[in-house]
Amino acid sequence: MFGKRDVIVHGTDPYNAETERAALAAGPITATSAFYVRNHGEVPEAGSAWRLRVDGLVERPLDLSLATLREALPEYEVTATLQCAGNRRAGLIAIRDIPGEAPWGPGATGTATWTGARLADVLKLAGPRAGAAHVGFEGADLSPEAKPPQHFGGSIPLGKAERPEVLLAWAMNGEPLEPVHGAPLRVVVPGYIGARSVKWLNRIEVRAHPWKGYFQDVVYRLLPPEGAPASGAGMPLGLVALNADILSATATEVRGYAFAGGERFVTRVDVSTDGGATWTQAELLDDLGPWAWRHWRAPLDLPPGEHELVVRAWDSSAATQPDDEAGLWNPKGYVNNARPRATLEVPRRS
Amino acid sequence: MFGKRDVIVHGTDPYNAETERAALAAGPITATSAFYVRNHGEVPEAGSAWRLRVDGLVERPLDLSLATLREALPEYEVTATLQCAGNRRAGLIAIRDIPGEAPWGPGATGTATWTGARLADVLKLAGPRAGAAHVGFEGADLSPEAKPPQHFGGSIPLGKAERPEVLLAWAMNGEPLEPVHGAPLRVVVPGYIGARSVKWLNRIEVRAHPWKGYFQDVVYRLLPPEGAPASGAGMPLGLVALNADILSATATEVRGYAFAGGERFVTRVDVSTDGGATWTQAELLDDLGPWAWRHWRAPLDLPPGEHELVVRAWDSSAATQPDDEAGLWNPKGYVNNARPRATLEVPRRS
């Protein structure tokens, strides 16, 4: 479906699929064909009539064709990791079931090079008015998860929207954006949960307050364990929390990714083979800039038998990950950023 | 000494003292008389000959008197929490001794309202040249901890230095800055470890690379447990990591502080009386803006007997604190941001 391969499909209506570990491990840039997809509705048709409207608290409302957008504004490239708030939910479900939510493993994340115009440049054209504090995005996809159905949407603070790394992207990894990834135009908000990188973008609304639509006001929020989804309940998700996972492990090597989120970066990754009593520093691989994860590797020399690996990443504030999933369980299954663990059976050499 | 009261003195030569819990608990603004002091040398004399030099990668080197600085530039106020990287070191020492480092409790932090000029405005006067990427600060204090002795110093990235919240401050809580807090002029870098808020500032150097002085290149760095201080060893500290502590606890109420560091803010604080199996949300008290901690309180209803309280704060990326100190031990005893615990004996009602 949608030309995808090397993915684990979590649903077909709407289509949802995560990248397999081996495809994530293949390199720091994730192949577009294997890049995860988190949809809340059917992939909309992007006809030739597509327009981008910019309205709300602006001096000059805009109504632009893609051709105008591409001709009027300079083009930029940003390499950025996207990560769904539900990445690694399977670890929370293992603690206690989360009915109605897909058991995403470590592949609801990926890194691509995005090409497009700066949102900041579009905002400059429109001219935010006094009171502007947030920038909302609305996609063309209609989600039946909201009652009545709503277009997917969300907002980010104006301060972030004006930063140079936030793009309105029409290309991904050097190819025109594919329909399943948001063609003809999507937002890319580096450092924020994937839900803010709204696909099939057809409206930008400059606002005084955060987006009140279902997917920001009810869905993508961290509830306390005993909480229930409701308008404004729990804390809104936005910045990605420091996270990591293990992508492959053998007797001689362990590899994985780590991502700091927000404006932070990964400073260190530690690996333990004795349950966290002692740690070895992993080697951080390719540095793709401030908005991308780091792949890492550590050599191992494990004797035959069963081993449990534990990994912890550190960010540029010298903060590290919480120990385990038990204390992180929440009713929607978001932000599992516990230290990843893997059990490894090393066979006897014969 | 220095008119301090409600402090625990860790040393007199140089003078080092932390705020007592009760004084921290008194309110979200810390009294100047009780505000912590972390010095690496004798408090220098600030004579009438004091000047601020601005040099390095600038178009126009400056040499300013305090009167010129105050007359030429607009004055701003920022309420900001400062926190020493060694705050809560006592919890790490309890795991394994750290010779030569003071056993700071939870009072190597405090919040004040600072008044001064924006560093950004001074930098604009000087005009950073091509290649400028960091801004270094040098104090008048001479520290014998470096061999040979060095002036205390440190740097922050130019991007942070140009933000409006970074001040060159001459007043604290509405009074002229006291000598022990850096008079006549100190830097205040909200969200960063206290070591970057250099006191007795007499030189700003715009640089291509981070500060190479002893206190940034050797001292204030997070080493792995088996590491040893050396030039460039470990990761440089900068942003404060999410942290919290308990300031008072009775059978009916627990209170404390939480601080997110960097550009993040505290979104939730949880309290557990059953070792972390279940949690209750604390009430977040006065919001003093994006650069200050949050005090918090939670009602309790504890029966007679011994109780262990555990607290965890969450930041705006939905990240929470690591579970305990054992895994955070490091040779210099920095960044103990483990979940705080307190043992409480509730007497039998007679």
mmCIF file of N, CA, C and O in Angstrom, chain A residues 116-153:
data_model
loop_
_atom_site.group_PDB
_atom_site.id
_atom_site.type_symbol
_atom_site.label_atom_id
_atom_site.label_comp_id
_atom_site.label_asym_id
_atom_site.label_seq_id
_atom_site.Cartn_x
_atom_site.Cartn_y
_atom_site.Cartn_z
ATOM 1 N N GLY A 116 11.631 22.923 1.277
ATOM 2 C CA GLY A 116 10.438 23.751 1.181
ATOM 3 C C GLY A 116 10.739 25.201 1.506
ATOM 4 O O GLY A 116 11.898 25.619 1.564
ATOM 5 N N ALA A 117 9.670 25.950 1.715
ATOM 6 C CA ALA A 117 9.790 27.359 2.102
ATOM 7 C C ALA A 117 9.775 27.448 3.616
ATOM 8 O O ALA A 117 9.263 26.560 4.294
ATOM 9 N N ARG A 118 10.346 28.536 4.130
ATOM 10 C CA ARG A 118 10.272 28.755 5.570
ATOM 11 C C ARG A 118 8.886 29.268 5.938
ATOM 12 O O ARG A 118 8.386 30.217 5.326
ATOM 13 N N LEU A 119 8.284 28.657 6.942
ATOM 14 C CA LEU A 119 7.033 29.188 7.480
ATOM 15 C C LEU A 119 7.220 30.653 7.864
ATOM 16 O O LEU A 119 6.326 31.486 7.658
ATOM 17 N N ALA A 120 8.401 30.988 8.402
ATOM 18 C CA ALA A 120 8.679 32.368 8.811
ATOM 19 C C ALA A 120 8.485 33.342 7.647
ATOM 20 O O ALA A 120 7.971 34.448 7.825
ATOM 21 N N ASP A 121 8.889 32.927 6.439
ATOM 22 C CA ASP A 121 8.763 33.805 5.268
ATOM 23 C C ASP A 121 7.298 34.010 4.891
ATOM 24 O O ASP A 121 6.897 35.108 4.481
ATOM 25 N N VAL A 122 6.505 32.950 5.013
ATOM 26 C CA VAL A 122 5.069 33.070 4.727
ATOM 27 C C VAL A 122 4.417 34.003 5.758
ATOM 28 O O VAL A 122 3.591 34.857 5.415
ATOM 29 N N LEU A 123 4.818 33.836 7.016
ATOM 30 C CA LEU A 123 4.244 34.687 8.072
ATOM 31 C C LEU A 123 4.612 36.147 7.856
ATOM 32 O O LEU A 123 3.818 37.046 8.113
ATOM 33 N N LYS A 124 5.836 36.383 7.356
ATOM 34 C CA LYS A 124 6.261 37.761 7.082
ATOM 35 C C LYS A 124 5.386 38.386 5.995
ATOM 36 O O LYS A 124 5.017 39.555 6.090
ATOM 37 N N LEU A 125 5.073 37.573 4.969
ATOM 38 C CA LEU A 125 4.190 38.071 3.901
ATOM 39 C C LEU A 125 2.820 38.454 4.449
ATOM 40 O O LEU A 125 2.226 39.459 4.059
ATOM 41 N N ALA A 126 2.319 37.623 5.370
ATOM 42 C CA ALA A 126 0.966 37.852 5.890
ATOM 43 C C ALA A 126 0.953 38.930 6.969
ATOM 44 O O ALA A 126 -0.033 39.661 7.103
ATOM 45 N N GLY A 127 2.039 39.022 7.751
ATOM 46 C CA GLY A 127 2.129 40.045 8.789
ATOM 47 C C GLY A 127 1.264 39.747 10.003
ATOM 48 O O GLY A 127 0.101 40.152 10.049
ATOM 49 N N PRO A 128 1.805 39.040 11.009
ATOM 50 C CA PRO A 128 1.034 38.766 12.230
ATOM 51 C C PRO A 128 0.589 40.074 12.894
ATOM 52 O O PRO A 128 1.349 41.036 12.936
ATOM 53 N N ARG A 129 -0.652 40.093 13.354
ATOM 54 C CA ARG A 129 -1.197 41.283 14.022
ATOM 55 C C ARG A 129 -0.964 41.192 15.527
ATOM 56 O O ARG A 129 -0.586 40.154 16.058
ATOM 57 N N ALA A 130 -1.208 42.334 16.218
ATOM 58 C CA ALA A 130 -1.097 42.362 17.678
ATOM 59 C C ALA A 130 -1.938 41.234 18.264
ATOM 60 O O ALA A 130 -3.052 40.982 17.809
ATOM 61 N N GLY A 131 -1.393 40.563 19.258
ATOM 62 C CA GLY A 131 -2.112 39.471 19.914
ATOM 63 C C GLY A 131 -1.777 38.104 19.348
ATOM 64 O O GLY A 131 -2.124 37.083 19.947
ATOM 65 N N ALA A 132 -1.097 38.070 18.190
ATOM 66 C CA ALA A 132 -0.713 36.781 17.603
ATOM 67 C C ALA A 132 0.270 36.078 18.529
ATOM 68 O O ALA A 132 1.263 36.674 18.948
ATOM 69 N N ALA A 133 -0.004 34.819 18.865
ATOM 70 C CA ALA A 133 0.872 34.085 19.788
ATOM 71 C C ALA A 133 1.049 32.620 19.384
ATOM 72 O O ALA A 133 1.949 31.953 19.872
ATOM 73 N N HIS A 134 0.182 32.136 18.500
ATOM 74 C CA HIS A 134 0.258 30.741 18.062
ATOM 75 C C HIS A 134 -0.035 30.677 16.568
ATOM 76 O O HIS A 134 -0.721 31.540 16.029
ATOM 77 N N VAL A 135 0.483 29.633 15.924
ATOM 78 C CA VAL A 135 0.215 29.438 14.508
ATOM 79 C C VAL A 135 -0.387 28.046 14.330
ATOM 80 O O VAL A 135 0.238 27.045 14.679
ATOM 81 N N GLY A 136 -1.631 28.026 13.825
ATOM 82 C CA GLY A 136 -2.356 26.767 13.646
ATOM 83 C C GLY A 136 -2.242 26.273 12.215
ATOM 84 O O GLY A 136 -2.069 27.059 11.279
ATOM 85 N N PHE A 137 -2.323 24.949 12.081
ATOM 86 C CA PHE A 137 -2.236 24.305 10.775
ATOM 87 C C PHE A 137 -3.448 23.395 10.610
ATOM 88 O O PHE A 137 -3.774 22.634 11.524
ATOM 89 N N GLU A 138 -4.053 23.417 9.430
ATOM 90 C CA GLU A 138 -5.174 22.515 9.177
ATOM 91 C C GLU A 138 -4.917 21.747 7.901
ATOM 92 O O GLU A 138 -4.556 22.327 6.877
ATOM 93 N N GLY A 139 -5.086 20.436 7.961
ATOM 94 C CA GLY A 139 -4.872 19.576 6.812
ATOM 95 C C GLY A 139 -6.159 19.333 6.045
ATOM 96 O O GLY A 139 -7.255 19.619 6.529
ATOM 97 N N ALA A 140 -6.024 18.752 4.857
ATOM 98 C CA ALA A 140 -7.199 18.441 4.041
ATOM 99 C C ALA A 140 -7.835 17.119 4.455
ATOM 100 O O ALA A 140 -8.954 16.812 4.057
ATOM 101 N N ASP A 141 -7.135 16.333 5.275
ATOM 102 C CA ASP A 141 -7.686 15.032 5.680
ATOM 103 C C ASP A 141 -8.796 15.226 6.708
ATOM 104 O O ASP A 141 -8.693 16.055 7.603
ATOM 105 N N LEU A 142 -9.833 14.444 6.551
ATOM 106 C CA LEU A 142 -10.995 14.539 7.428
ATOM 107 C C LEU A 142 -10.984 13.294 8.310
ATOM 108 O O LEU A 142 -10.964 12.169 7.803
ATOM 109 N N SER A 143 -10.991 13.486 9.628
ATOM 110 C CA SER A 143 -10.867 12.319 10.510
ATOM 111 C C SER A 143 -12.191 11.968 11.170
ATOM 112 O O SER A 143 -12.770 12.784 11.886
ATOM 113 N N PRO A 144 -12.629 10.723 10.962
ATOM 114 C CA PRO A 144 -13.854 10.259 11.627
ATOM 115 C C PRO A 144 -13.638 9.985 13.112
ATOM 116 O O PRO A 144 -14.606 9.701 13.816
ATOM 117 N N GLU A 145 -12.380 10.100 13.593
ATOM 118 C CA GLU A 145 -12.157 9.886 15.032
ATOM 119 C C GLU A 145 -12.802 10.997 15.855
ATOM 120 O O GLU A 145 -13.189 10.783 17.006
ATOM 121 N N ALA A 146 -12.893 12.188 15.269
ATOM 122 C CA ALA A 146 -13.599 13.286 15.941
ATOM 123 C C ALA A 146 -15.086 13.150 15.615
ATOM 124 O O ALA A 146 -15.453 12.751 14.515
ATOM 125 N N LYS A 147 -15.940 13.456 16.584
ATOM 126 C CA LYS A 147 -17.390 13.403 16.363
ATOM 127 C C LYS A 147 -17.965 14.784 16.587
ATOM 128 O O LYS A 147 -17.940 15.250 17.719
ATOM 129 N N PRO A 148 -18.491 15.457 15.546
ATOM 130 C CA PRO A 148 -18.465 15.081 14.135
ATOM 131 C C PRO A 148 -17.044 15.126 13.572
ATOM 132 O O PRO A 148 -16.166 15.728 14.192
ATOM 133 N N PRO A 149 -16.818 14.506 12.393
ATOM 134 C CA PRO A 149 -15.474 14.480 11.790
ATOM 135 C C PRO A 149 -14.853 15.871 11.669
ATOM 136 O O PRO A 149 -15.552 16.849 11.442
ATOM 137 N N GLN A 150 -13.520 15.914 11.861
ATOM 138 C CA GLN A 150 -12.776 17.178 11.773
ATOM 139 C C GLN A 150 -11.575 16.993 10.866
ATOM 140 O O GLN A 150 -11.029 15.888 10.770
ATOM 141 N N HIS A 151 -11.139 18.105 10.271
ATOM 142 C CA HIS A 151 -9.838 18.096 9.624
ATOM 143 C C HIS A 151 -8.771 17.991 10.701
ATOM 144 O O HIS A 151 -8.901 18.570 11.774
ATOM 145 N N PHE A 152 -7.703 17.226 10.407
ATOM 146 C CA PHE A 152 -6.595 17.150 11.356
ATOM 147 C C PHE A 152 -5.962 18.523 11.475
ATOM 148 O O PHE A 152 -5.852 19.260 10.490
ATOM 149 N N GLY A 153 -5.543 18.886 12.680
ATOM 150 C CA GLY A 153 -4.913 20.189 12.859
ATOM 151 C C GLY A 153 -4.146 20.268 14.158
ATOM 152 O O GLY A 153 -4.195 19.349 14.987
#
